[in-house]
């Protein structure tokens, strides 16, 4: 029945002891169907599943593996760190080096606090913004994902400037009710909301360039508008660069788009690439805001494993390896794959739209610009599912959802890229 018997058997066992058999929902393949592959090994652009099948990896752990799997230099740094002790619960020099590297790369970030996941980073940034402003309401955009923070798991209510509804059981109406959800790239809705509720709003959080509804970059002038409107109303602007940070450019989306008119975002959040595949993330920004964090200030925030030596070593070695040549290779690999996809889809009459944020891109199964979440949802997800499996059978592992960016690494060599290009051509013919 399945072409992955060992993974199917593991999934059976996993389901007994882990809900759905997975530790993060998208891994379960629910939106594409079939058996999620249990991986046993990765090297460079490749990963191998429990049945011994090799794949070109276009998930890259959802972004972190920017250098490919088991990069030798990162491996050496991790091994050395681990050999010297796993965790102390005291400060260590590596945390300082990692913080310095982040501050050096992202000019408006004066201070950072290290945490263990992107979720923790956005949760802490929101708490800090509320502490700083003495206000409670948070504005976010539909289709932007900021981790599974209660206040950020909210769906839009009906009409502009209504408070959010819980996106999940277990999120109290009170938590979601402190959140306003707006359509992305809609300056009018933004202005109307702040005009009505500006004095209650602590912060606006946005993905620097959204990648969690597929890639939907800010329209020209949109980031400027976010800065202008938040400043006018005394709210902080939080730029979530967990996905884009150190991937879109050496300084993330900020490094690509540049300083918004009216000044930089007040706070940034980072994760994924900066952990090098280990649990490390961060939030940071203006020193006067960060000064409110304990122990300097009254806003509490902590973590037993925050700044963990092994995770910090992985993150630091990864960032140090992210040279201009690495970004050149990411651009080359992603443009080759995207061009081949566009060509193959066009020649078989498959409606598609490819959008970019630096070398991050995604393929929408529809025509026409995608500007917000409503646009993104208006695509042929059933056809994507068939494409996904056609690619998987040809040894290419895409993200198992049409709402995700395709992630490449600098280790994707010509052999790996050629396998993807061939697979795309054959798969397009199959799903036409
Ligand atoms: C992945 C992601 C998060 C959450 O990070 P986790 O480490 O999964 O908690 C937050 N924001 C954005 C933009 C992300 O892509």
Coordinates of C-alpha atoms and ligand atoms in Angstrom, one line a residue:
X1 CA 0.0 0.0 0.0
X2 CA 2.8 2.4 0.8
X3 CA 6.2 3.0 -0.8
X4 CA 7.6 3.8 2.6
X5 CA 7.0 0.7 4.8
X6 CA 9.6 1.5 7.5
X7 CA 8.2 5.1 7.9
X8 CA 4.6 3.7 8.0
X9 CA 5.6 1.2 10.8
X10 CA 7.3 4.0 12.7
X11 CA 4.2 6.2 12.3
X12 CA 2.1 3.4 13.7
X13 CA 4.3 3.2 16.8
X14 CA 4.6 6.9 17.1
X15 CA 0.8 7.4 17.1
X16 CA 0.5 5.3 20.2
X17 CA 2.7 7.5 22.3
X18 CA 2.7 10.9 20.4
X19 CA -0.5 12.6 19.3
X20 CA -0.8 12.2 15.6
X21 CA 2.7 10.6 15.7
X22 CA 4.4 14.0 15.3
X23 CA 5.8 16.7 17.5
X24 CA 4.7 19.6 15.2
X25 CA 1.4 19.3 13.2
X26 CA 2.6 20.1 9.6
X27 CA 5.0 17.1 9.7
X28 CA 2.0 14.7 9.6
X29 CA 1.3 15.3 5.9
X30 CA -2.4 16.0 6.7
X31 CA -2.8 18.5 3.9
X32 CA -1.1 16.3 1.2
X33 CA -2.0 12.9 2.5
X34 CA 0.2 9.9 2.6
X35 CA 2.9 8.7 5.0
X36 CA 5.3 11.3 6.5
X37 CA 8.9 10.1 6.0
X38 CA 10.9 9.4 9.2
X39 CA 14.5 10.6 8.5
X40 CA 17.5 8.9 9.8
X41 CA 20.4 10.9 8.3
X42 CA 21.2 14.1 6.5
X43 CA 24.3 15.3 4.7
X44 CA 24.6 18.5 2.6
X45 CA 21.4 18.8 0.5
X46 CA 20.4 15.2 1.1
X47 CA 18.4 13.3 3.6
X48 CA 17.7 9.6 3.9
X49 CA 14.5 8.1 5.4
X50 CA 14.0 4.9 7.4
X51 CA 13.5 2.9 4.2
X52 CA 16.9 4.1 2.8
X53 CA 15.4 6.4 0.2
X54 CA 17.4 9.5 -0.5
X55 CA 15.8 12.9 -1.0
X56 CA 16.9 16.4 -2.0
X57 CA 15.8 18.4 1.0
X58 CA 13.7 21.5 0.1
X59 CA 12.5 21.9 3.7
X60 CA 15.8 22.4 5.3
X61 CA 14.2 22.0 8.8
X62 CA 11.9 24.9 7.7
X63 CA 14.8 27.3 7.2
X64 CA 17.6 26.6 9.7
X65 CA 19.8 24.4 7.6
X66 CA 21.1 27.2 5.4
X67 CA 24.4 25.4 5.0
X68 CA 22.9 22.0 4.4
X69 CA 22.9 19.1 6.8
X70 CA 25.8 18.3 9.1
X71 CA 28.0 21.1 7.8
X72 CA 31.6 20.0 8.8
X73 CA 32.5 23.4 10.4
X74 CA 29.3 23.6 12.4
X75 CA 29.6 20.0 13.4
X76 CA 33.1 20.7 14.7
X77 CA 31.9 23.7 16.7
X78 CA 29.1 21.7 18.2
X79 CA 31.3 18.7 19.0
X80 CA 33.8 20.9 20.7
X81 CA 31.1 22.7 22.7
X82 CA 29.4 19.5 23.8
X83 CA 32.6 17.9 24.9
X84 CA 33.1 20.8 27.2
X85 CA 29.8 20.4 29.0
X86 CA 26.2 20.6 27.8
X87 CA 24.6 23.3 30.0
X88 CA 25.7 25.2 33.1
X89 CA 22.9 27.6 34.0
X90 CA 25.5 30.3 34.2
X91 CA 26.6 32.8 31.6
X92 CA 29.2 31.6 29.0
X93 CA 31.3 33.4 26.5
X94 CA 29.6 31.8 23.5
X95 CA 26.4 33.6 24.3
X96 CA 28.2 36.9 24.1
X97 CA 29.8 36.0 20.8
X98 CA 26.4 35.0 19.3
X99 CA 24.7 38.2 20.6
X100 CA 27.6 40.3 19.2
X101 CA 27.3 38.6 15.8
X102 CA 23.5 39.3 15.7
X103 CA 24.0 42.9 16.8
X104 CA 26.8 43.4 14.2
X105 CA 24.6 42.1 11.4
X106 CA 21.4 43.9 12.2
X107 CA 22.3 47.5 12.7
X108 CA 19.2 48.7 14.7
X109 CA 19.5 45.8 17.1
X110 CA 21.5 47.2 20.1
X111 CA 20.8 44.3 22.5
X112 CA 19.4 40.8 22.3
X113 CA 18.2 38.2 24.8
X114 CA 18.7 34.6 23.7
X115 CA 15.8 32.1 24.1
X116 CA 15.1 28.6 22.8
X117 CA 12.4 29.0 20.2
X118 CA 10.8 31.5 17.9
X119 CA 7.6 31.2 19.9
X120 CA 9.4 32.2 23.0
X121 CA 11.0 35.1 21.2
X122 CA 7.7 36.6 19.9
X123 CA 5.9 35.9 23.2
X124 CA 8.7 37.7 25.1
X125 CA 8.8 40.6 22.6
X126 CA 5.0 41.1 23.1
X127 CA 5.3 41.0 26.9
X128 CA 8.2 43.5 26.7
X129 CA 6.2 45.8 24.4
X130 CA 3.2 45.7 26.8
X131 CA 5.5 46.4 29.7
X132 CA 7.1 49.3 27.9
X133 CA 3.9 51.0 26.7
X134 CA 1.6 50.1 29.6
X135 CA -0.9 49.0 27.0
X136 CA -2.3 45.6 26.2
X137 CA -3.6 45.3 22.6
X138 CA -1.5 43.7 19.9
X139 CA -2.1 44.1 16.1
X140 CA -1.1 41.3 13.8
X141 CA -1.9 40.3 10.2
X142 CA -3.9 37.4 8.9
X143 CA -1.7 34.7 7.5
X144 CA 1.4 35.8 9.5
X145 CA 2.6 33.1 11.9
X146 CA 4.5 34.0 15.0
X147 CA 4.7 30.7 16.7
X148 CA 1.9 29.3 19.0
X149 CA 1.7 32.2 21.4
X150 CA -1.9 32.4 22.8
X151 CA -2.3 36.1 21.9
X152 CA -1.1 35.5 18.4
X153 CA -3.3 32.5 17.6
X154 CA -6.2 34.7 16.7
X155 CA -8.4 34.9 13.6
X156 CA -9.9 38.1 12.3
X157 CA -13.3 39.0 13.6
X158 CA -15.7 40.5 11.1
X159 CA -15.1 44.0 10.0
X160 CA -12.1 46.3 10.5
X161 CA -10.8 46.9 14.1
X162 CA -12.8 44.2 15.8
X163 CA -11.0 42.1 18.3
X164 CA -9.7 38.6 17.4
X165 CA -11.3 35.3 18.0
X166 CA -9.4 32.3 19.3
X167 CA -7.8 30.2 16.5
X168 CA -7.6 27.1 18.7
X169 CA -9.5 25.6 21.6
X170 CA -7.4 26.3 24.7
X171 CA -6.8 29.9 23.7
X172 CA -9.0 32.0 26.0
X173 CA -11.2 34.6 24.3
X174 CA -9.6 37.0 26.7
X175 CA -6.1 36.3 25.2
X176 CA -7.3 36.5 21.5
X177 CA -9.5 39.4 22.5
X178 CA -6.5 41.5 23.1
X179 CA -5.4 41.0 19.5
X180 CA -6.6 42.7 16.4
X181 CA -6.1 40.8 13.1
X182 CA -5.8 42.9 9.9
X183 CA -5.4 41.9 6.2
X184 CA -1.8 42.1 5.1
X185 CA -0.7 44.9 2.7
X186 CA -3.8 47.0 3.5
X187 CA -2.8 50.4 4.6
X188 CA -6.4 51.7 4.9
X189 CA -7.3 49.0 7.4
X190 CA -4.2 49.7 9.3
X191 CA -4.9 53.5 9.5
X192 CA -8.5 53.0 10.4
X193 CA -7.7 50.6 13.2
X194 CA -5.1 52.8 14.8
X195 CA -7.4 55.8 14.4
X196 CA -10.0 54.0 16.4
X197 CA -8.0 52.1 19.0
X198 CA -4.5 53.6 18.8
X199 CA -4.3 54.5 22.5
X200 CA -4.8 50.9 23.5
X201 CA -2.2 49.3 21.2
X202 CA 1.1 48.2 22.7
X203 CA 2.6 46.8 19.5
X204 CA 2.1 45.8 15.9
X205 CA 3.9 42.5 15.1
X206 CA 4.5 41.5 11.5
X207 CA 6.6 39.0 9.6
X208 CA 9.3 41.2 8.1
X209 CA 8.4 39.5 4.8
X210 CA 5.7 36.9 5.4
X211 CA 6.7 33.4 4.5
X212 CA 4.0 31.4 6.5
X213 CA 1.2 31.9 4.0
X214 CA 3.6 31.3 1.2
X215 CA 5.9 34.2 0.4
X216 CA 4.0 37.5 0.4
X217 CA 6.5 40.3 0.5
X218 CA 5.3 43.7 1.7
X219 CA 4.1 45.9 -1.1
X220 CA 6.3 49.0 -1.8
X221 CA 5.7 51.5 1.0
X222 CA 3.9 49.0 3.3
X223 CA 6.7 48.7 5.8
X224 CA 7.1 52.5 5.8
X225 CA 3.4 52.8 6.6
X226 CA 3.7 50.3 9.5
X227 CA 6.5 52.5 11.0
X228 CA 4.6 55.7 10.4
X229 CA 1.3 54.6 11.9
X230 CA 2.8 52.8 15.0
X231 CA 5.0 55.9 15.7
X232 CA 2.1 58.3 15.4
X233 CA 0.2 56.3 18.0
X234 CA 3.0 55.4 20.4
X235 CA 2.9 51.7 19.7
X236 CA 6.0 49.6 19.1
X237 CA 6.8 47.9 15.8
X238 CA 8.0 44.3 16.1
X239 CA 9.6 42.8 13.1
X240 CA 9.4 39.0 13.2
X241 CA 12.5 37.8 11.3
X242 CA 12.4 34.3 12.7
X243 CA 12.1 32.9 9.2
X244 CA 13.8 35.7 7.1
X245 CA 16.6 36.6 9.5
X246 CA 20.0 35.8 8.1
X247 CA 18.4 34.0 5.2
X248 CA 17.1 36.8 2.9
X249 CA 20.4 38.6 3.3
X250 CA 23.3 38.7 5.9
X251 CA 20.9 40.9 8.0
X252 CA 17.7 39.3 7.0
X253 CA 14.8 41.1 5.4
X254 CA 15.9 44.3 7.1
X255 CA 19.2 44.1 5.2
X256 CA 17.4 43.7 1.9
X257 CA 14.6 46.3 2.3
X258 CA 16.6 48.7 4.3
X259 CA 15.5 51.2 7.0
X260 CA 11.9 52.1 6.8
X261 CA 11.1 55.8 6.4
X262 CA 10.8 57.1 9.9
X263 CA 13.2 54.6 11.5
X264 CA 13.9 51.0 12.2
X265 CA 11.5 48.6 13.9
X266 CA 11.7 48.9 17.7
X267 CA 12.1 45.1 18.3
X268 CA 13.1 42.2 16.1
X269 CA 12.7 38.4 16.7
X270 CA 15.0 35.8 15.3
X271 CA 15.2 32.0 15.3
X272 CA 15.7 29.3 12.7
X273 CA 19.0 30.1 10.9
X274 CA 20.6 31.6 14.0
X275 CA 20.2 28.3 15.8
X276 CA 21.9 26.3 13.1
X277 CA 19.4 23.5 13.6
X278 CA 19.5 23.6 17.4
X279 CA 17.0 25.3 19.7
X280 CA 18.3 28.9 19.8
X281 CA 16.3 32.0 19.1
X282 CA 16.4 35.7 20.2
X283 CA 14.6 38.9 20.5
X284 CA 16.2 42.3 20.6
X285 CA 16.2 45.9 19.5
X286 CA 16.3 49.3 21.1
X287 CA 18.5 49.4 24.2
X288 CA 16.0 51.6 26.1
X289 CA 13.3 49.1 25.5
X290 CA 15.5 46.0 26.2
X291 CA 16.5 47.7 29.5
X292 CA 13.1 47.0 30.9
X293 CA 13.9 43.2 31.0
X294 CA 14.8 41.5 34.2
X295 CA 17.3 41.8 35.9
X296 CA 17.8 45.4 34.6
X297 CA 14.1 46.2 34.7
X298 CA 10.7 44.8 35.9
X299 CA 9.6 42.8 32.8
X300 CA 10.2 39.1 33.7
X301 CA 11.7 36.7 31.2
X302 CA 13.9 33.7 31.7
X303 CA 14.9 30.2 30.5
X304 CA 16.8 27.3 32.0
X305 CA 18.4 26.5 28.7
X306 CA 18.5 30.0 27.2
X307 CA 21.9 30.6 25.6
X308 CA 22.7 26.9 25.8
X309 CA 26.3 26.3 25.0
X310 CA 25.8 23.7 22.3
X311 CA 23.0 25.6 20.6
X312 CA 24.9 28.8 20.8
X313 CA 28.0 27.2 19.3
X314 CA 25.8 25.8 16.4
X315 CA 24.2 29.2 15.8
X316 CA 27.5 31.1 16.0
X317 CA 29.3 28.8 13.6
X318 CA 26.4 28.9 11.2
X319 CA 26.3 32.7 11.1
X320 CA 30.1 32.9 10.8
X321 CA 29.9 30.6 7.8
X322 CA 27.1 32.7 6.2
X323 CA 29.4 34.6 3.9
X324 CA 28.6 36.6 0.7
X325 CA 29.4 33.4 -1.3
X326 CA 26.7 31.5 0.7
X327 CA 24.1 34.1 -0.2
X328 CA 25.2 34.0 -3.8
X329 CA 24.8 30.3 -3.9
X330 CA 21.3 30.4 -2.3
X331 CA 20.2 32.9 -5.0
X332 CA 21.6 30.8 -7.7
X333 CA 20.0 27.5 -6.5
X334 CA 16.6 29.1 -5.8
X335 CA 16.5 30.9 -9.1
X336 CA 17.4 27.8 -11.1
X337 CA 14.7 25.8 -9.3
X338 CA 12.1 28.5 -9.5
X339 CA 12.7 29.1 -13.2
X340 CA 12.5 25.4 -14.0
X341 CA 9.2 25.2 -12.1
X342 CA 7.7 28.3 -13.9
X343 CA 8.8 26.9 -17.3
X344 CA 7.5 23.4 -16.6
X345 CA 4.2 24.7 -15.3
X346 CA 3.8 27.1 -18.2
X347 CA 4.4 24.5 -20.8
X348 CA 1.7 22.3 -19.3
X349 CA -0.7 25.1 -18.7
X350 CA -0.7 24.8 -14.9
X351 CA -1.7 28.1 -13.3
X352 CA 1.1 29.3 -11.0
X353 CA 2.6 32.3 -9.4
X354 CA 6.1 32.5 -7.8
X355 CA 6.9 35.1 -5.2
X356 CA 10.1 36.1 -3.6
X357 CA 11.7 37.5 -0.5
X358 CA 15.4 37.5 -1.2
X359 CA 16.3 33.9 -2.1
X360 CA 13.2 32.7 -0.3
X361 CA 10.4 31.8 -2.7
X362 CA 7.2 29.9 -2.9
X363 CA 5.0 28.6 -5.7
X364 CA 1.3 29.4 -5.5
X365 CA -1.0 27.1 -7.5
X366 CA -3.0 30.1 -8.9
X367 CA -2.5 33.0 -11.2
X368 CA -2.1 36.7 -10.2
X369 CA -0.4 38.5 -7.5
X370 CA -0.8 37.2 -3.9
X371 CA -1.0 40.2 -1.6
X372 CA -2.7 38.7 1.5
X373 CA -4.0 35.6 3.1
X374 CA -7.3 35.6 1.2
X375 CA -5.3 35.6 -2.0
X376 CA -3.0 32.8 -0.7
X377 CA -6.0 30.6 0.2
X378 CA -7.4 31.0 -3.2
X379 CA -5.3 28.3 -4.8
X380 CA -5.5 24.7 -6.0
X381 CA -4.3 22.9 -2.9
X382 CA -5.5 19.5 -4.2
X383 CA -3.2 19.9 -7.2
X384 CA -0.4 20.9 -4.9
X385 CA -0.9 17.6 -3.0
X386 CA -0.5 15.6 -6.3
X387 CA 2.6 17.6 -7.2
X388 CA 4.1 17.1 -3.8
X389 CA 3.8 13.3 -4.1
X390 CA 5.0 13.3 -7.7
X391 CA 8.1 15.1 -6.5
X392 CA 8.5 12.9 -3.4
X393 CA 8.5 9.7 -5.6
X394 CA 11.3 11.3 -7.6
X395 CA 13.4 11.9 -4.6
X396 CA 12.6 15.6 -3.8
X397 CA 11.1 16.4 -0.4
X398 CA 9.1 19.7 -0.6
X399 CA 7.4 21.3 2.3
X400 CA 4.1 19.3 2.7
X401 CA 1.8 22.3 2.4
X402 CA 1.1 24.9 -0.3
X403 CA 1.4 27.7 2.3
X404 CA 5.1 27.3 2.8
X405 CA 8.3 28.7 1.3
X406 CA 10.6 26.2 -0.4
X407 CA 13.9 26.3 1.5
X408 CA 17.3 25.7 -0.2
X409 CA 20.8 25.6 1.2
X410 CA 24.2 26.7 0.0
X411 CA 25.1 22.9 0.0
X412 CA 22.6 22.3 -2.8
X413 CA 25.2 21.3 -5.4
X414 CA 24.6 20.9 -9.2
X415 CA 23.7 17.2 -8.8
X416 CA 20.9 18.0 -6.3
X417 CA 19.6 21.0 -8.3
X418 CA 19.5 18.9 -11.5
X419 CA 17.5 16.2 -9.7
X420 CA 15.0 18.9 -8.6
X421 CA 14.8 20.4 -12.1
X422 CA 14.2 17.0 -13.7
X423 CA 11.6 16.1 -11.1
X424 CA 9.8 19.3 -11.6
X425 CA 9.5 18.7 -15.4
X426 CA 8.3 15.2 -15.0
X427 CA 5.9 16.0 -12.1
X428 CA 4.4 18.9 -14.0
X429 CA 3.6 16.6 -16.9
X430 CA 2.1 14.1 -14.4
X431 CA -0.3 16.6 -12.7
X432 CA -1.2 18.6 -15.8
Ligands
LIG1 C1 8.9 29.5 12.7 C2 8.4 30.8 13.0 C3 8.1 31.2 14.3 C4 8.1 30.2 15.5 O1 9.4 29.7 15.7 P1 9.4 28.3 16.5 O2 10.9 28.1 16.8 O3 8.8 27.2 15.7 O4 8.7 28.4 17.8 C5 7.8 32.5 14.6 N1 7.7 33.4 13.6 C6 8.0 33.1 12.3 C7 7.9 34.2 11.3 C8 8.3 31.8 12.0 O5 8.6 31.5 10.7

